[in-house]
PDB file of C-alpha atoms in Angstrom:
ATOM      1  CA  LEU A 443      12.725   3.637   1.174  1.00 50.00           C
ATOM      2  CA  PHE A 444      11.267   3.285  -2.334  1.00 54.00           C
ATOM      3  CA  PRO A 445      11.537   0.108  -4.436  1.00 58.00           C
ATOM      4  CA  LYS A 446      14.987  -0.011  -6.044  1.00 58.00           C
ATOM      5  CA  SER A 447      13.732   0.094  -9.628  1.00 56.00           C
ATOM      6  CA  PHE A 448      11.662   3.210  -8.933  1.00 56.00           C
ATOM      7  CA  ALA A 449      14.371   4.851  -6.821  1.00 59.00           C
ATOM      8  CA  GLN A 450      16.973   4.243  -9.537  1.00 61.00           C
ATOM      9  CA  HIS A 451      14.680   5.834 -12.118  1.00 62.00           C
ATOM     10  CA  ARG A 452      14.300   8.917  -9.907  1.00 60.00           C
ATOM     11  CA  LYS A 453      18.034   9.032  -9.201  1.00 62.00           C
ATOM     12  CA  THR A 454      18.807   9.007 -12.936  1.00 65.00           C
ATOM     13  CA  SER A 455      16.368  11.865 -13.543  1.00 62.00           C
ATOM     14  CA  ILE A 456      17.900  13.955 -10.726  1.00 59.00           C
ATOM     15  CA  SER A 457      21.403  13.283 -12.050  1.00 63.00           C
ATOM     16  CA  LYS A 458      20.373  14.578 -15.477  1.00 62.00           C
ATOM     17  CA  ILE A 459      18.979  17.763 -13.922  1.00 58.00           C
ATOM     18  CA  GLU A 460      22.172  18.298 -11.908  1.00 60.00           C
ATOM     19  CA  GLU A 461      24.274  17.805 -15.048  1.00 63.00           C
ATOM     20  CA  ILE A 462      22.274  20.401 -16.980  1.00 59.00           C
ATOM     21  CA  VAL A 463      22.475  22.923 -14.139  1.00 52.00           C
ATOM     22  CA  TYR A 464      26.193  22.307 -13.681  1.00 57.00           C
ATOM     23  CA  LYS A 465      26.943  22.827 -17.386  1.00 59.00           C
ATOM     24  CA  ASN A 466      25.135  26.173 -17.384  1.00 59.00           C
ATOM     25  CA  HIS A 467      27.068  27.585 -14.423  1.00 55.00           C
ATOM     26  CA  SER A 468      30.759  28.064 -13.819  1.00 52.00           C
ATOM     27  CA  LYS A 469      32.390  26.034 -11.076  1.00 53.00           C
ATOM     28  CA  SER A 470      32.929  29.198  -9.059  1.00 52.00           C
ATOM     29  CA  LYS A 471      29.188  29.930  -9.048  1.00 52.00           C
ATOM     30  CA  PHE A 472      27.915  26.411  -8.680  1.00 50.00           C
ATOM     31  CA  GLU A 473      28.824  24.036  -5.883  1.00 52.00           C
ATOM     32  CA  TYR A 474      27.384  20.694  -4.906  1.00 52.00           C
ATOM     33  CA  HIS A 475      26.088  20.685  -1.349  1.00 53.00           C
ATOM     34  CA  LEU A 476      24.487  17.234  -1.523  1.00 51.00           C
ATOM     35  CA  GLN A 477      26.796  14.661  -0.009  1.00 53.00           C
ATOM     36  CA  PRO A 478      26.448  11.102  -1.345  1.00 57.00           C
ATOM     37  CA  LEU A 479      24.699   8.837   1.111  1.00 53.00           C
ATOM     38  CA  SER A 480      26.216   5.517   1.983  1.00 54.00           C
ATOM     39  CA  GLU A 481      24.405   2.690   0.233  1.00 60.00           C
ATOM     40  CA  ASN A 482      25.484   0.186   2.867  1.00 66.00           C
ATOM     41  CA  GLU A 483      24.564   1.704   6.224  1.00 74.00           C
ATOM     42  CA  ILE A 484      20.784   1.925   5.729  1.00 73.00           C
ATOM     43  CA  THR A 485      19.068  -0.120   3.070  1.00 76.00           C
ATOM     44  CA  ALA A 486      15.908  -2.067   2.308  1.00 71.00           C
ATOM     45  CA  SER A 487      15.944  -5.816   1.831  1.00 76.00           C
ATOM     46  CA  SER A 488      13.991  -5.654  -1.458  1.00 79.00           C
ATOM     47  CA  PHE A 489      12.423  -8.965  -0.422  1.00 83.00           C
ATOM     48  CA  GLY A 490       9.349  -9.535  -2.584  1.00 83.00           C
ATOM     49  CA  GLU A 491       9.821  -6.183  -4.267  1.00 84.00           C
ATOM     50  CA  TYR A 492       8.421  -5.771  -7.772  1.00 86.00           C
ATOM     51  CA  ASP A 493      10.863  -4.768 -10.497  1.00 89.00           C
ATOM     52  CA  TYR A 494       9.052  -1.959 -12.305  1.00 90.00           C
ATOM     53  CA  THR A 495       9.531  -1.542 -16.033  1.00 90.00           C
ATOM     54  CA  ALA A 496      10.169   1.830 -17.658  1.00 91.00           C
ATOM     55  CA  GLU A 497       6.542   1.921 -18.842  1.00 90.00           C
ATOM     56  CA  GLU A 498       5.238   1.218 -15.346  1.00 91.00           C
ATOM     57  CA  GLN A 499       7.501   3.876 -13.868  1.00 92.00           C
ATOM     58  CA  GLU A 500       6.173   6.332 -16.420  1.00 93.00           C
ATOM     59  CA  ASN A 501       2.612   5.456 -15.368  1.00 92.00           C
ATOM     60  CA  ILE A 502       3.601   6.225 -11.782  1.00 93.00           C
ATOM     61  CA  ASN A 503       5.089   9.554 -12.883  1.00 94.00           C
ATOM     62  CA  GLN A 504       1.846  10.403 -14.712  1.00 95.00           C
ATOM     63  CA  ILE A 505      -0.226   9.570 -11.642  1.00 96.00           C
ATOM     64  CA  VAL A 506       2.016  11.630  -9.346  1.00 96.00           C
ATOM     65  CA  TRP A 507       1.703  14.584 -11.751  1.00 97.00           C
ATOM     66  CA  ALA A 508      -2.091  14.238 -11.712  1.00 97.00           C
ATOM     67  CA  ILE A 509      -2.138  14.142  -7.899  1.00 97.00           C
ATOM     68  CA  ILE A 510       0.070  17.225  -7.582  1.00 97.00           C
ATOM     69  CA  HIS A 511      -1.897  19.192 -10.185  1.00 97.00           C
ATOM     70  CA  ARG A 512      -5.294  17.936  -8.988  1.00 97.00           C
ATOM     71  CA  ARG A 513      -6.410  16.343 -12.256  1.00 97.00           C
ATOM     72  CA  LYS A 514      -8.832  13.451 -12.643  1.00 97.00           C
ATOM     73  CA  ILE A 515      -7.666  10.462 -14.650  1.00 95.00           C
ATOM     74  CA  LYS A 516      -8.849   7.375 -16.497  1.00 92.00           C
ATOM     75  CA  ILE A 517      -6.930   4.126 -16.708  1.00 89.00           C
ATOM     76  CA  LEU A 518      -6.665   1.347 -19.252  1.00 84.00           C
ATOM     77  CA  TYR A 519      -6.229  -2.108 -17.755  1.00 76.00           C
ATOM     78  CA  VAL A 520      -4.144  -5.026 -18.929  1.00 61.00           C
ATOM     79  CA  GLY A 521      -6.575  -7.931 -18.999  1.00 56.00           C
ATOM     80  CA  ALA A 522      -6.230 -11.674 -19.567  1.00 49.00           C
ATOM     81  CA  GLY A 523      -3.948 -12.452 -22.487  1.00 48.00           C
ATOM     82  CA  ASN A 524      -2.567  -8.901 -22.268  1.00 46.00           C
ATOM     83  CA  GLU A 525      -5.744  -7.535 -23.844  1.00 47.00           C
ATOM     84  CA  PHE A 526      -6.578  -3.932 -23.040  1.00 46.00           C
ATOM     85  CA  SER A 527      -9.842  -3.012 -21.349  1.00 50.00           C
ATOM     86  CA  ALA A 528     -11.202   0.300 -20.137  1.00 51.00           C
ATOM     87  CA  SER A 529     -11.656   0.818 -16.410  1.00 56.00           C
ATOM     88  CA  SER A 530     -15.183   0.160 -15.173  1.00 62.00           C
ATOM     89  CA  ILE A 531     -14.600   2.741 -12.469  1.00 71.00           C
ATOM     90  CA  GLY A 532     -14.921   5.650 -14.887  1.00 82.00           C
ATOM     91  CA  GLU A 533     -13.314   8.936 -13.951  1.00 91.00           C
ATOM     92  CA  ILE A 534     -10.921   8.584 -11.033  1.00 93.00           C
ATOM     93  CA  VAL A 535      -9.749  11.024  -8.395  1.00 97.00           C
ATOM     94  CA  PRO A 536      -6.115  10.023  -7.665  1.00 97.00           C
ATOM     95  CA  MET A 537      -5.266  10.540  -3.997  1.00 97.00           C
ATOM     96  CA  GLN A 538      -1.960   8.781  -3.299  1.00 96.00           C
ATOM     97  CA  VAL A 539       0.554   6.296  -4.634  1.00 95.00           C
ATOM     98  CA  THR A 540       1.171   3.824  -1.816  1.00 94.00           C
ATOM     99  CA  PHE A 541       4.005   1.307  -1.771  1.00 92.00           C
ATOM    100  CA  HIS A 542       2.609  -1.625   0.191  1.00 93.00           C
ATOM    101  CA  LYS A 543       4.405  -4.957   0.596  1.00 90.00           C
ATOM    102  CA  GLY A 544       6.651  -4.296  -2.371  1.00 87.00           C
ATOM    103  CA  THR A 545       3.859  -3.221  -4.718  1.00 90.00           C
ATOM    104  CA  ALA A 546       2.753   0.250  -5.800  1.00 92.00           C
ATOM    105  CA  TYR A 547      -0.967   0.922  -5.529  1.00 94.00           C
ATOM    106  CA  LEU A 548      -2.965   3.826  -6.827  1.00 95.00           C
ATOM    107  CA  MET A 549      -5.200   4.852  -3.939  1.00 96.00           C
ATOM    108  CA  CYS A 550      -8.125   6.636  -5.510  1.00 95.00           C
ATOM    109  CA  LEU A 551     -11.825   7.441  -5.376  1.00 96.00           C
ATOM    110  CA  SER A 552     -14.492   7.057  -8.019  1.00 93.00           C
ATOM    111  CA  ALA A 553     -15.352  10.601  -9.034  1.00 93.00           C
ATOM    112  CA  ASP A 554     -19.105   9.899  -8.873  1.00 91.00           C
ATOM    113  CA  SER A 555     -19.604   7.491  -5.967  1.00 92.00           C
ATOM    114  CA  GLN A 556     -16.487   8.488  -3.987  1.00 95.00           C
ATOM    115  CA  LYS A 557     -15.839   4.787  -3.339  1.00 94.00           C
ATOM    116  CA  LEU A 558     -12.273   3.910  -2.390  1.00 95.00           C
ATOM    117  CA  HIS A 559     -10.209   1.735  -4.735  1.00 93.00           C
ATOM    118  CA  ALA A 560      -6.689   0.362  -4.311  1.00 93.00           C
ATOM    119  CA  ILE A 561      -5.395  -0.592  -7.758  1.00 92.00           C
ATOM    120  CA  ASP A 562      -2.133  -2.402  -8.471  1.00 92.00           C
ATOM    121  CA  ILE A 563      -0.278  -0.104 -10.856  1.00 91.00           C
ATOM    122  CA  THR A 564       1.251  -3.078 -12.686  1.00 89.00           C
ATOM    123  CA  GLN A 565      -2.246  -3.771 -14.065  1.00 87.00           C
ATOM    124  CA  PHE A 566      -2.283  -0.458 -15.937  1.00 85.00           C
ATOM    125  CA  ALA A 567      -1.720  -0.369 -19.669  1.00 84.00           C
ATOM    126  CA  ALA A 568      -1.933   3.416 -19.813  1.00 87.00           C
ATOM    127  CA  VAL A 569      -2.989   6.458 -17.815  1.00 92.00           C
ATOM    128  CA  GLU A 570      -5.071   9.217 -19.345  1.00 93.00           C
ATOM    129  CA  ILE A 571      -4.883  12.559 -17.565  1.00 95.00           C
ATOM    130  CA  LEU A 572      -8.127  14.460 -18.002  1.00 96.00           C
ATOM    131  CA  ASN A 573      -8.457  18.201 -18.261  1.00 95.00           C
ATOM    132  CA  THR A 574     -10.824  18.023 -15.297  1.00 94.00           C
ATOM    133  CA  PRO A 575      -9.580  19.540 -12.033  1.00 97.00           C
ATOM    134  CA  PHE A 576     -10.831  18.426  -8.630  1.00 97.00           C
ATOM    135  CA  ASP A 577     -11.005  20.053  -5.221  1.00 96.00           C
ATOM    136  CA  ILE A 578      -8.956  17.927  -2.814  1.00 95.00           C
ATOM    137  CA  LYS A 579     -10.944  19.226   0.165  1.00 95.00           C
ATOM    138  CA  LYS A 580     -14.072  17.566  -1.222  1.00 96.00           C
ATOM    139  CA  TYR A 581     -12.441  14.136  -1.248  1.00 97.00           C
ATOM    140  CA  GLU A 582     -10.084  14.126   1.742  1.00 97.00           C
ATOM    141  CA  ALA A 583     -12.694  13.223   4.364  1.00 97.00           C
ATOM    142  CA  PRO A 584     -14.308  10.289   2.504  1.00 97.00           C
ATOM    143  CA  TYR A 585     -10.873   9.022   1.477  1.00 97.00           C
ATOM    144  CA  ASN A 586      -9.406   9.047   4.989  1.00 97.00           C
ATOM    145  CA  TRP A 587     -12.585   7.586   6.495  1.00 97.00           C
ATOM    146  CA  GLN A 588     -12.751   4.656   4.080  1.00 97.00           C
ATOM    147  CA  LEU A 589      -9.008   4.011   4.305  1.00 97.00           C
ATOM    148  CA  SER A 590      -9.231   3.825   8.108  1.00 97.00           C
ATOM    149  CA  LYS A 591     -11.771   1.007   7.762  1.00 97.00           C
ATOM    150  CA  ARG A 592      -9.313  -1.227   5.913  1.00 97.00           C
ATOM    151  CA  PHE A 593      -6.518  -3.382   7.234  1.00 98.00           C
ATOM    152  CA  GLY A 594      -3.811  -2.624   4.696  1.00 97.00           C
ATOM    153  CA  VAL A 595      -5.156  -1.723   1.268  1.00 95.00           C
ATOM    154  CA  GLN A 596      -7.370  -4.584   0.122  1.00 94.00           C
ATOM    155  CA  GLU A 597     -11.135  -4.208  -0.135  1.00 94.00           C
ATOM    156  CA  ASN A 598     -13.227  -5.472   2.774  1.00 96.00           C
ATOM    157  CA  ILE A 599     -15.542  -8.458   2.395  1.00 95.00           C
ATOM    158  CA  SER A 600     -18.503  -6.351   3.542  1.00 94.00           C
ATOM    159  CA  GLU A 601     -19.459  -2.841   4.623  1.00 93.00           C
ATOM    160  CA  ASN A 602     -19.414  -3.830   8.304  1.00 96.00           C
ATOM    161  CA  ASP A 603     -16.738  -2.737  10.767  1.00 96.00           C
ATOM    162  CA  TYR A 604     -15.689  -4.699  13.831  1.00 98.00           C
ATOM    163  CA  GLU A 605     -13.668  -4.395  16.995  1.00 98.00           C
ATOM    164  CA  ILE A 606     -10.764  -6.786  16.424  1.00 98.00           C
ATOM    165  CA  VAL A 607      -9.236  -8.272  19.592  1.00 98.00           C
ATOM    166  CA  LEU A 608      -6.142 -10.467  19.398  1.00 98.00           C
ATOM    167  CA  HIS A 609      -3.872 -12.032  22.008  1.00 98.00           C
ATOM    168  CA  PHE A 610      -0.228 -12.692  21.187  1.00 98.00           C
ATOM    169  CA  ALA A 611       2.150 -15.037  22.984  1.00 97.00           C
ATOM    170  CA  PRO A 612       4.844 -13.429  25.182  1.00 96.00           C
ATOM    171  CA  ALA A 613       7.599 -14.603  22.830  1.00 92.00           C
ATOM    172  CA  ILE A 614       6.494 -12.322  19.985  1.00 95.00           C
ATOM    173  CA  GLY A 615       3.783 -10.110  21.495  1.00 96.00           C
ATOM    174  CA  LYS A 616       5.898  -7.056  22.286  1.00 96.00           C
ATOM    175  CA  ARG A 617       7.629  -7.093  18.894  1.00 96.00           C
ATOM    176  CA  ILE A 618       4.333  -7.266  17.022  1.00 97.00           C
ATOM    177  CA  CYS A 619       2.449  -4.758  19.143  1.00 96.00           C
ATOM    178  CA  GLN A 620       5.176  -2.132  18.895  1.00 95.00           C
ATOM    179  CA  LYS A 621       4.796  -2.065  15.121  1.00 96.00           C
ATOM    180  CA  ARG A 622       2.199   0.095  13.394  1.00 95.00           C
ATOM    181  CA  TRP A 623      -0.450  -1.990  11.640  1.00 97.00           C
ATOM    182  CA  HIS A 624      -3.585   0.126  11.796  1.00 97.00           C
ATOM    183  CA  VAL A 625      -4.407   3.713  12.621  1.00 96.00           C
ATOM    184  CA  SER A 626      -6.781   2.691  15.449  1.00 97.00           C
ATOM    185  CA  GLN A 627      -4.621   0.019  17.075  1.00 97.00           C
ATOM    186  CA  LYS A 628      -4.075  -0.082  20.812  1.00 98.00           C
ATOM    187  CA  ALA A 629      -1.943  -2.606  22.655  1.00 97.00           C
ATOM    188  CA  MET A 630      -1.133  -3.557  26.212  1.00 97.00           C
ATOM    189  CA  GLU A 631       0.785  -6.233  28.062  1.00 97.00           C
ATOM    190  CA  LEU A 632      -1.392  -8.569  30.113  1.00 98.00           C
ATOM    191  CA  PRO A 633      -0.507  -9.826  33.624  1.00 97.00           C
ATOM    192  CA  ASP A 634       0.345 -13.300  32.269  1.00 97.00           C
ATOM    193  CA  GLY A 635       2.901 -11.875  29.830  1.00 97.00           C
ATOM    194  CA  ARG A 636       0.729 -12.092  26.720  1.00 97.00           C
ATOM    195  CA  TRP A 637      -0.009  -8.990  24.659  1.00 98.00           C
ATOM    196  CA  GLU A 638      -3.445  -7.776  23.678  1.00 98.00           C
ATOM    197  CA  MET A 639      -4.032  -5.768  20.501  1.00 98.00           C
ATOM    198  CA  LYS A 640      -7.280  -4.027  19.607  1.00 98.00           C
ATOM    199  CA  PHE A 641      -8.264  -2.124  16.513  1.00 98.00           C
ATOM    200  CA  TYR A 642     -11.447  -1.242  14.676  1.00 98.00           C
ATOM    201  CA  CYS A 643     -11.861  -1.969  10.978  1.00 98.00           C
ATOM    202  CA  GLY A 644     -13.486  -4.210   8.388  1.00 98.00           C
ATOM    203  CA  ILE A 645     -12.394  -7.734   7.496  1.00 97.00           C
ATOM    204  CA  ASN A 646     -10.432  -8.530   4.344  1.00 97.00           C
ATOM    205  CA  ILE A 647      -8.172 -11.313   3.122  1.00 96.00           C
ATOM    206  CA  GLU A 648      -5.143  -9.207   4.018  1.00 97.00           C
ATOM    207  CA  LEU A 649      -6.163  -9.221   7.687  1.00 98.00           C
ATOM    208  CA  ILE A 650      -6.828 -12.965   7.630  1.00 97.00           C
ATOM    209  CA  ASN A 651      -3.457 -13.773   6.066  1.00 97.00           C
ATOM    210  CA  TRP A 652      -1.710 -11.419   8.485  1.00 97.00           C
ATOM    211  CA  ILE A 653      -3.218 -13.287  11.444  1.00 98.00           C
ATOM    212  CA  ILE A 654      -2.398 -16.710  10.001  1.00 96.00           C
ATOM    213  CA  GLN A 655       1.286 -15.860   9.615  1.00 96.00           C
ATOM    214  CA  TRP A 656       1.642 -15.683  13.398  1.00 96.00           C
ATOM    215  CA  ASN A 657       0.675 -19.340  13.604  1.00 93.00           C
ATOM    216  CA  LYS A 658       0.123 -20.704  17.130  1.00 94.00           C
ATOM    217  CA  HIS A 659       1.340 -17.446  18.673  1.00 97.00           C
ATOM    218  CA  VAL A 660      -1.943 -15.582  18.117  1.00 97.00           C
ATOM    219  CA  GLU A 661      -5.481 -16.105  19.359  1.00 97.00           C
ATOM    220  CA  ILE A 662      -8.540 -14.356  17.931  1.00 98.00           C
ATOM    221  CA  LEU A 663     -10.919 -13.327  20.708  1.00 98.00           C
ATOM    222  CA  LYS A 664     -13.404 -11.424  18.581  1.00 96.00           C
ATOM    223  CA  PRO A 665     -15.334 -10.885  16.419  1.00 98.00           C
ATOM    224  CA  ALA A 666     -16.834 -14.314  15.801  1.00 97.00           C
ATOM    225  CA  ILE A 667     -16.999 -13.718  12.049  1.00 97.00           C
ATOM    226  CA  LEU A 668     -13.225 -13.223  11.922  1.00 98.00           C
ATOM    227  CA  ILE A 669     -12.701 -16.527  13.732  1.00 97.00           C
ATOM    228  CA  CYS A 670     -15.053 -18.192  11.238  1.00 97.00           C
ATOM    229  CA  LYS A 671     -13.457 -16.640   8.131  1.00 97.00           C
ATOM    230  CA  THR A 672      -9.938 -17.457   9.304  1.00 97.00           C
ATOM    231  CA  SER A 673     -10.919 -21.065  10.029  1.00 95.00           C
ATOM    232  CA  GLU A 674     -12.533 -21.370   6.592  1.00 95.00           C
ATOM    233  CA  HIS A 675      -9.406 -20.025   4.926  1.00 94.00           C
ATOM    234  CA  LEU A 676      -7.153 -22.442   6.806  1.00 92.00           C
ATOM    235  CA  SER A 677      -9.464 -25.375   6.088  1.00 92.00           C
ATOM    236  CA  SER A 678      -9.478 -24.659   2.351  1.00 91.00           C
ATOM    237  CA  CYS A 679      -5.662 -24.489   2.300  1.00 88.00           C
ATOM    238  CA  ILE A 680      -5.363 -27.792   4.200  1.00 87.00           C
ATOM    239  CA  LYS A 681      -7.909 -29.449   1.905  1.00 87.00           C
ATOM    240  CA  LEU A 682      -6.033 -28.296  -1.201  1.00 85.00           C
ATOM    241  CA  HIS A 683      -2.686 -29.638  -0.020  1.00 82.00           C
ATOM    242  CA  ARG A 684      -4.187 -32.937   1.105  1.00 83.00           C
ATOM    243  CA  GLN A 685      -5.592 -33.404  -2.398  1.00 79.00           C
ATOM    244  CA  LEU A 686      -2.195 -32.778  -3.922  1.00 75.00           C
ATOM    245  CA  PHE A 687      -0.640 -35.664  -1.996  1.00 76.00           C
ATOM    246  CA  GLN A 688      -3.440 -38.197  -2.398  1.00 70.00           C
TER     247      GLN A 688
END
């Protein structure tokens, strides 16, 4: 289910196409076979969903076109004070547009280094489609490999990968472990009713915040660096809020 603003934009475009086709055919030769779907039976909550402007939707359309037609792109960023700045990444190989936690990200590789980048599309001022084709087969393997090393989309704090082992309380363990969080995840119920989840990836702030949201219902068994980074993050948050009330 796409964000409502983006879905509505697509729906309007499709309606215009249907209207044109319908006007150019007689009713006897043209029939609608698409039945309207109920908008109440299955829906998304739109909680935390970004409301994309027409310009941002057009940027998404440009990126999708470049992905389909295998064209490299360059982007212009919106900087502080809405000043424009050229991307430091250089030429980009667009791989996918990923809607993640209510935000659209351009998942792409640097054309030269093949480094993975996840860029919030709302930070784009403009997209320049280059007349430079690319061979998707050249980039698929490095893209999938690097993406599998991330928890979510955010960049890892280092190049290292770790076996992540977490224990969840019986009250929420099954519900959490039956959801898909990472491509490598494995889960099992323990004899005492707790649930164990394992996966292999790098560490980023997205992983840390994901763990923290489960509060007292989760225990980090390893790696030690994840325990340390999570503790540091919690300590800094506690320190900040203590200062606010002093």
